[in-house]
Amino acid sequence: MTLPTGSTYFIATTGGVTGLLQVIPSFNNALHANTNDGSVVWTSIGSGDYSDRRHSR
Amino acid sequence: MIFDLFADVQPTTLDPEASEDSETLNISGSDVGVPIIDLLNWITVSGSYVAVGTVVFPGSTAQVCVDDGVTGTVEPDFSDVIGETTPDGSATWASLGVATPTETRWTGRGVSHVPPGSIILPQRPLYTTWFDFTQAGRATFPVTGVAASIGVIIQASNGSFQVCTQNGTTNTVEVEPAFLTTWDHLPLRGHRSGPAWA
C-alpha cells in the first residue's frame, strides 16, 4: 500500500461510489493518470499545495 | 471544450421506418476514458505558453485563459470572483470561481457517492510505526496486546504501510508480524479477536 503524497489534485472523471474506508487506493500522481477507487475513477490534474487562498475582492 | 464532428451527408427519408431512422456512430482514435478537456494545474503550465481556453485549477479556484501568452514563474494571486481577470506573465486568466477541493475521503467518507467533476487533494493520513503503536503494550507487565481499530495505519519496519481492516487486539507486541509489502490481507494473527492488516 502506498499513501498519497498530499500534493496532487485529482478530479473524478467517472462518478460512482468510492471504495471501503480502509481500502486506500494507490493514487497515481502522473499527470492525467487514472486511479480506480471503488467505481470512481480519479484522474490526476497536477501537483499543487492547497492552502486557503480564497479571497473576494 | 472543443468537439470536432465530421459526418457524411445522409439522404433524407420521408416517413422512415424504425430501422431506417437510426444511425451508427463510429468513433475511432479516441480514448473516452480520458478527460475531454486538458485538465491542468497552474504549476504544470508555469513559464510556458498557454492558449486561449486553457483551464487550470490553481489553489481553490478554476481559471480560464482569455489572453494567450507565456505565464510567469511565480503563481499570481488568483481571484475567486467569477469573471475577474488576473495577469500572469504575458497571459491573462479569468476566474471561473471556486473549485474547492473536498477533504480526503479518509476522514470518514468511505463508500460515498462521488459525482463526476469532483476535485480532491488526497492528504497523507496520520500513521505511526508498528513499534510506537505497540509501545503501550510493552510498557505493562505482563506484556499485553494493543487494541487496533479499522482504519488505523502503521508503518512496518520493512517500510510498508499497513491499514487495519478488522478491529481487534494484537496478540503479541514483542515480535513484529511479517507484514506483506504488496496489497493483500495479512491473515489474522494471534488469537481469534486479533486485528487484520492489509
mmCIF file of C-alpha atoms in Angstrom:
data_model
loop_
_atom_site.group_PDB
_atom_site.id
_atom_site.type_symbol
_atom_site.label_atom_id
_atom_site.label_comp_id
_atom_site.label_asym_id
_atom_site.label_seq_id
_atom_site.Cartn_x
_atom_site.Cartn_y
_atom_site.Cartn_z
ATOM 1 C CA MET A 1 0.000 0.000 0.000
ATOM 2 C CA THR A 2 1.238 3.477 -0.796
ATOM 3 C CA LEU A 3 -0.039 6.631 0.771
ATOM 4 C CA PRO A 4 -0.963 9.817 -1.049
ATOM 5 C CA THR A 5 1.680 12.497 -1.209
ATOM 6 C CA GLY A 6 -0.799 15.191 -0.310
ATOM 7 C CA SER A 7 0.364 17.400 -3.144
ATOM 8 C CA THR A 8 -1.542 16.205 -6.194
ATOM 9 C CA TYR A 9 -5.063 17.114 -7.191
ATOM 10 C CA PHE A 10 -7.444 14.592 -8.676
ATOM 11 C CA ILE A 11 -10.723 15.024 -10.473
ATOM 12 C CA ALA A 12 -13.404 12.389 -10.691
ATOM 13 C CA THR A 13 -13.682 11.598 -14.385
ATOM 14 C CA THR A 14 -16.032 8.730 -13.655
ATOM 15 C CA GLY A 15 -18.567 9.161 -10.917
ATOM 16 C CA GLY A 16 -19.588 6.344 -8.674
ATOM 17 C CA VAL A 17 -19.112 5.016 -5.189
ATOM 18 C CA THR A 18 -15.727 5.108 -3.514
ATOM 19 C CA GLY A 19 -14.176 2.018 -2.025
ATOM 20 C CA LEU A 20 -14.172 0.937 1.566
ATOM 21 C CA LEU A 21 -12.789 3.386 4.079
ATOM 22 C CA GLN A 22 -9.816 1.199 4.858
ATOM 23 C CA VAL A 23 -9.018 0.409 1.239
ATOM 24 C CA ILE A 24 -6.730 3.247 0.334
ATOM 25 C CA PRO A 25 -6.161 3.464 -3.411
ATOM 26 C CA SER A 26 -2.620 3.965 -4.575
ATOM 27 C CA PHE A 27 -3.056 7.331 -6.245
ATOM 28 C CA ASN A 28 -1.010 7.693 -9.412
ATOM 29 C CA ASN A 29 0.404 11.214 -9.373
ATOM 30 C CA ALA A 30 1.445 11.239 -13.022
ATOM 31 C CA LEU A 31 -0.402 13.929 -14.938
ATOM 32 C CA HIS A 32 -3.649 12.559 -16.394
ATOM 33 C CA ALA A 33 -3.061 9.114 -14.924
ATOM 34 C CA ASN A 34 -6.130 7.308 -13.669
ATOM 35 C CA THR A 35 -6.648 5.737 -10.264
ATOM 36 C CA ASN A 36 -9.525 3.413 -9.525
ATOM 37 C CA ASP A 37 -11.341 3.860 -6.233
ATOM 38 C CA GLY A 38 -14.334 1.584 -5.999
ATOM 39 C CA SER A 39 -16.339 2.513 -9.078
ATOM 40 C CA VAL A 40 -14.881 6.029 -9.107
ATOM 41 C CA VAL A 41 -12.007 6.895 -11.418
ATOM 42 C CA TRP A 42 -9.777 9.727 -10.276
ATOM 43 C CA THR A 43 -7.577 11.465 -12.845
ATOM 44 C CA SER A 44 -4.524 13.429 -11.809
ATOM 45 C CA ILE A 45 -4.639 17.085 -12.797
ATOM 46 C CA GLY A 46 -1.227 18.000 -11.488
ATOM 47 C CA SER A 47 0.535 18.979 -8.360
ATOM 48 C CA GLY A 48 -0.211 21.838 -6.091
ATOM 49 C CA ASP A 49 -0.093 22.723 -2.463
ATOM 50 C CA TYR A 50 -3.553 23.531 -1.224
ATOM 51 C CA SER A 51 -3.785 26.463 1.053
ATOM 52 C CA ASP A 52 -6.807 28.551 1.673
ATOM 53 C CA ARG A 53 -6.043 31.273 -0.798
ATOM 54 C CA ARG A 54 -9.653 32.032 -1.496
ATOM 55 C CA HIS A 55 -10.433 35.656 -1.275
ATOM 56 C CA SER A 56 -13.076 38.002 -2.511
ATOM 57 C CA ARG A 57 -12.333 41.385 -3.837
ATOM 58 C CA MET B 1 -14.032 22.237 -24.708
ATOM 59 C CA ILE B 2 -13.838 21.590 -28.447
ATOM 60 C CA PHE B 3 -15.759 18.997 -30.397
ATOM 61 C CA ASP B 4 -14.811 18.233 -33.964
ATOM 62 C CA LEU B 5 -17.703 16.430 -35.547
ATOM 63 C CA PHE B 6 -17.498 15.045 -39.027
ATOM 64 C CA ALA B 7 -20.316 13.259 -40.786
ATOM 65 C CA ASP B 8 -21.299 12.187 -44.221
ATOM 66 C CA VAL B 9 -24.404 13.770 -45.683
ATOM 67 C CA GLN B 10 -27.261 11.317 -45.498
ATOM 68 C CA PRO B 11 -30.243 11.266 -47.862
ATOM 69 C CA THR B 12 -33.460 12.473 -46.320
ATOM 70 C CA THR B 13 -36.043 9.796 -45.816
ATOM 71 C CA LEU B 14 -39.725 10.630 -45.506
ATOM 72 C CA ASP B 15 -41.840 8.613 -43.116
ATOM 73 C CA PRO B 16 -38.925 6.487 -42.087
ATOM 74 C CA GLU B 17 -39.295 3.087 -40.604
ATOM 75 C CA ALA B 18 -37.649 2.500 -37.271
ATOM 76 C CA SER B 19 -34.878 0.559 -38.917
ATOM 77 C CA GLU B 20 -34.264 3.420 -41.314
ATOM 78 C CA ASP B 21 -34.323 6.132 -38.705
ATOM 79 C CA SER B 22 -31.179 5.077 -36.949
ATOM 80 C CA GLU B 23 -27.547 5.840 -37.209
ATOM 81 C CA THR B 24 -24.463 4.070 -36.043
ATOM 82 C CA LEU B 25 -21.782 6.392 -34.824
ATOM 83 C CA ASN B 26 -18.267 5.102 -35.056
ATOM 84 C CA ILE B 27 -15.602 6.926 -33.097
ATOM 85 C CA SER B 28 -12.076 5.980 -33.891
ATOM 86 C CA GLY B 29 -8.841 7.163 -32.481
ATOM 87 C CA SER B 30 -10.417 8.412 -29.286
ATOM 88 C CA ASP B 31 -9.966 7.281 -25.737
ATOM 89 C CA VAL B 32 -13.226 8.019 -23.997
ATOM 90 C CA GLY B 33 -11.591 7.200 -20.694
ATOM 91 C CA VAL B 34 -9.625 10.428 -20.583
ATOM 92 C CA PRO B 35 -10.974 13.889 -19.899
ATOM 93 C CA ILE B 36 -12.307 15.828 -22.865
ATOM 94 C CA ILE B 37 -10.557 18.964 -21.709
ATOM 95 C CA ASP B 38 -6.908 19.091 -20.796
ATOM 96 C CA LEU B 39 -7.017 19.285 -17.014
ATOM 97 C CA LEU B 40 -4.031 21.137 -15.637
ATOM 98 C CA ASN B 41 -2.794 22.743 -12.517
ATOM 99 C CA TRP B 42 -1.086 26.109 -12.653
ATOM 100 C CA ILE B 43 2.324 24.663 -11.823
ATOM 101 C CA THR B 44 2.159 22.444 -14.882
ATOM 102 C CA VAL B 45 1.851 25.477 -17.172
ATOM 103 C CA SER B 46 4.086 27.939 -15.330
ATOM 104 C CA GLY B 47 6.664 29.540 -17.560
ATOM 105 C CA SER B 48 5.143 28.087 -20.680
ATOM 106 C CA TYR B 49 2.802 29.193 -23.439
ATOM 107 C CA VAL B 50 -0.899 28.801 -22.808
ATOM 108 C CA ALA B 51 -3.589 29.159 -25.425
ATOM 109 C CA VAL B 52 -6.941 30.816 -25.036
ATOM 110 C CA GLY B 53 -9.363 28.392 -23.419
ATOM 111 C CA THR B 54 -6.789 26.587 -21.324
ATOM 112 C CA VAL B 55 -8.245 25.777 -17.917
ATOM 113 C CA VAL B 56 -6.165 25.425 -14.788
ATOM 114 C CA PHE B 57 -7.084 24.836 -11.175
ATOM 115 C CA PRO B 58 -4.733 26.899 -9.042
ATOM 116 C CA GLY B 59 -5.350 26.792 -5.329
ATOM 117 C CA SER B 60 -9.056 26.610 -4.725
ATOM 118 C CA THR B 61 -10.145 28.266 -7.962
ATOM 119 C CA ALA B 62 -10.609 27.450 -11.615
ATOM 120 C CA GLN B 63 -9.166 29.831 -14.198
ATOM 121 C CA VAL B 64 -9.562 30.009 -17.959
ATOM 122 C CA CYS B 65 -7.054 31.690 -20.233
ATOM 123 C CA VAL B 66 -8.604 34.628 -22.078
ATOM 124 C CA ASP B 67 -5.398 36.128 -23.494
ATOM 125 C CA ASP B 68 -2.770 33.718 -24.663
ATOM 126 C CA GLY B 69 0.842 34.141 -23.789
ATOM 127 C CA VAL B 70 3.655 32.818 -21.668
ATOM 128 C CA THR B 71 2.845 32.513 -17.994
ATOM 129 C CA GLY B 72 5.131 33.745 -15.277
ATOM 130 C CA THR B 73 7.216 31.665 -12.957
ATOM 131 C CA VAL B 74 5.577 32.924 -9.777
ATOM 132 C CA GLU B 75 1.979 31.953 -9.204
ATOM 133 C CA PRO B 76 -0.264 35.016 -9.229
ATOM 134 C CA ASP B 77 -2.798 35.727 -6.553
ATOM 135 C CA PHE B 78 -5.805 34.381 -8.406
ATOM 136 C CA SER B 79 -9.259 35.693 -7.714
ATOM 137 C CA ASP B 80 -12.239 33.507 -6.929
ATOM 138 C CA VAL B 81 -14.617 36.171 -8.220
ATOM 139 C CA ILE B 82 -16.142 34.863 -11.405
ATOM 140 C CA GLY B 83 -15.015 36.873 -14.414
ATOM 141 C CA GLU B 84 -12.260 38.760 -12.653
ATOM 142 C CA THR B 85 -9.055 38.610 -14.627
ATOM 143 C CA THR B 86 -5.531 38.063 -13.398
ATOM 144 C CA PRO B 87 -2.422 38.870 -15.429
ATOM 145 C CA ASP B 88 0.164 36.113 -15.462
ATOM 146 C CA GLY B 89 3.282 36.879 -17.446
ATOM 147 C CA SER B 90 2.015 37.809 -20.886
ATOM 148 C CA ALA B 91 -1.126 35.732 -20.456
ATOM 149 C CA THR B 92 -4.350 36.639 -18.724
ATOM 150 C CA TRP B 93 -6.655 34.365 -16.790
ATOM 151 C CA ALA B 94 -10.319 34.877 -15.993
ATOM 152 C CA SER B 95 -11.734 33.311 -12.892
ATOM 153 C CA LEU B 96 -14.348 30.585 -13.201
ATOM 154 C CA GLY B 97 -14.997 30.766 -9.489
ATOM 155 C CA VAL B 98 -14.219 28.495 -6.610
ATOM 156 C CA ALA B 99 -13.363 24.884 -7.239
ATOM 157 C CA THR B 100 -12.926 23.896 -3.663
ATOM 158 C CA PRO B 101 -11.134 20.643 -3.137
ATOM 159 C CA THR B 102 -13.017 18.342 -0.864
ATOM 160 C CA GLU B 103 -11.487 16.706 2.110
ATOM 161 C CA THR B 104 -9.751 13.448 1.655
ATOM 162 C CA ARG B 105 -12.170 10.574 1.858
ATOM 163 C CA TRP B 106 -10.253 9.022 4.733
ATOM 164 C CA THR B 107 -11.882 11.424 7.077
ATOM 165 C CA GLY B 108 -14.867 9.143 7.213
ATOM 166 C CA ARG B 109 -16.003 9.233 3.603
ATOM 167 C CA GLY B 110 -15.525 5.672 2.526
ATOM 168 C CA VAL B 111 -18.265 4.170 0.343
ATOM 169 C CA SER B 112 -19.627 7.553 -0.631
ATOM 170 C CA HIS B 113 -21.142 8.726 -3.872
ATOM 171 C CA VAL B 114 -18.888 10.946 -5.961
ATOM 172 C CA PRO B 115 -20.258 12.881 -8.944
ATOM 173 C CA PRO B 116 -18.051 13.406 -11.976
ATOM 174 C CA GLY B 117 -16.057 16.601 -11.734
ATOM 175 C CA SER B 118 -15.351 16.401 -8.018
ATOM 176 C CA ILE B 119 -11.850 17.565 -7.214
ATOM 177 C CA ILE B 120 -9.903 16.257 -4.275
ATOM 178 C CA LEU B 121 -6.468 16.718 -2.826
ATOM 179 C CA PRO B 122 -5.868 13.435 -1.024
ATOM 180 C CA GLN B 123 -3.922 14.032 2.132
ATOM 181 C CA ARG B 124 -1.405 11.656 3.577
ATOM 182 C CA PRO B 125 -3.195 10.193 6.585
ATOM 183 C CA LEU B 126 -1.637 10.077 10.005
ATOM 184 C CA TYR B 127 0.286 6.948 10.762
ATOM 185 C CA THR B 128 2.726 5.638 13.288
ATOM 186 C CA THR B 129 5.294 2.903 13.287
ATOM 187 C CA TRP B 130 4.434 -0.578 14.467
ATOM 188 C CA PHE B 131 6.943 -0.183 17.297
ATOM 189 C CA ASP B 132 5.395 3.032 18.557
ATOM 190 C CA PHE B 133 1.886 1.674 18.085
ATOM 191 C CA THR B 134 2.595 -1.288 20.316
ATOM 192 C CA GLN B 135 4.728 0.569 22.820
ATOM 193 C CA ALA B 136 1.913 0.822 25.349
ATOM 194 C CA GLY B 137 1.596 -2.966 25.421
ATOM 195 C CA ARG B 138 5.257 -3.394 26.214
ATOM 196 C CA ALA B 139 5.095 -0.835 28.982
ATOM 197 C CA THR B 140 2.918 -3.076 31.110
ATOM 198 C CA PHE B 141 3.728 -6.241 32.985
ATOM 199 C CA PRO B 142 2.893 -8.753 31.872
ATOM 200 C CA VAL B 143 3.107 -7.564 28.309
ATOM 201 C CA THR B 144 -0.310 -7.115 26.748
ATOM 202 C CA GLY B 145 -1.690 -6.622 23.292
ATOM 203 C CA VAL B 146 -2.777 -3.304 21.876
ATOM 204 C CA ALA B 147 -6.221 -2.551 20.532
ATOM 205 C CA ALA B 148 -6.374 -1.670 16.867
ATOM 206 C CA SER B 149 -9.432 -0.325 15.085
ATOM 207 C CA ILE B 150 -10.371 -0.231 11.432
ATOM 208 C CA GLY B 151 -8.558 2.494 9.564
ATOM 209 C CA VAL B 152 -5.506 2.697 11.818
ATOM 210 C CA ILE B 153 -2.399 2.960 9.661
ATOM 211 C CA ILE B 154 1.022 1.833 10.744
ATOM 212 C CA GLN B 155 4.349 1.585 9.025
ATOM 213 C CA ALA B 156 6.142 -1.700 9.405
ATOM 214 C CA SER B 157 9.882 -1.996 9.813
ATOM 215 C CA ASN B 158 10.101 -3.200 6.198
ATOM 216 C CA GLY B 159 8.833 0.227 5.124
ATOM 217 C CA SER B 160 5.394 -0.932 4.053
ATOM 218 C CA PHE B 161 2.232 0.769 5.211
ATOM 219 C CA GLN B 162 -0.478 -1.334 6.772
ATOM 220 C CA VAL B 163 -4.078 -0.437 7.405
ATOM 221 C CA CYS B 164 -6.230 -2.232 9.944
ATOM 222 C CA THR B 165 -9.174 -3.907 8.243
ATOM 223 C CA GLN B 166 -10.657 -5.608 11.282
ATOM 224 C CA ASN B 167 -10.943 -4.447 14.856
ATOM 225 C CA GLY B 168 -9.114 -6.433 17.474
ATOM 226 C CA THR B 169 -6.273 -6.625 19.928
ATOM 227 C CA THR B 170 -2.823 -7.664 18.913
ATOM 228 C CA ASN B 171 -1.650 -10.883 20.462
ATOM 229 C CA THR B 172 1.965 -10.073 20.955
ATOM 230 C CA VAL B 173 3.826 -6.830 20.853
ATOM 231 C CA GLU B 174 7.284 -8.276 21.230
ATOM 232 C CA VAL B 175 7.730 -9.645 17.723
ATOM 233 C CA GLU B 176 6.572 -7.687 14.702
ATOM 234 C CA PRO B 177 4.494 -9.733 12.282
ATOM 235 C CA ALA B 178 5.918 -10.404 8.837
ATOM 236 C CA PHE B 179 3.905 -7.697 7.143
ATOM 237 C CA LEU B 180 3.348 -8.017 3.431
ATOM 238 C CA THR B 181 4.801 -5.405 1.130
ATOM 239 C CA THR B 182 2.158 -5.883 -1.547
ATOM 240 C CA TRP B 183 -1.522 -5.089 -1.349
ATOM 241 C CA ASP B 184 -3.005 -8.134 0.299
ATOM 242 C CA HIS B 185 -4.504 -9.157 3.558
ATOM 243 C CA LEU B 186 -2.327 -10.496 6.294
ATOM 244 C CA PRO B 187 -4.231 -13.385 7.885
ATOM 245 C CA LEU B 188 -5.436 -12.950 11.407
ATOM 246 C CA ARG B 189 -2.566 -13.269 13.748
ATOM 247 C CA GLY B 190 -2.612 -14.368 17.347
ATOM 248 C CA HIS B 191 -5.910 -15.116 18.922
ATOM 249 C CA ARG B 192 -9.179 -15.014 17.061
ATOM 250 C CA SER B 193 -10.012 -11.496 18.126
ATOM 251 C CA GLY B 194 -6.768 -10.141 16.722
ATOM 252 C CA PRO B 195 -6.791 -7.369 14.165
ATOM 253 C CA ALA B 196 -6.252 -7.905 10.470
ATOM 254 C CA TRP B 197 -3.919 -5.734 8.463
ATOM 255 C CA ALA B 198 -3.755 -5.070 4.767
#
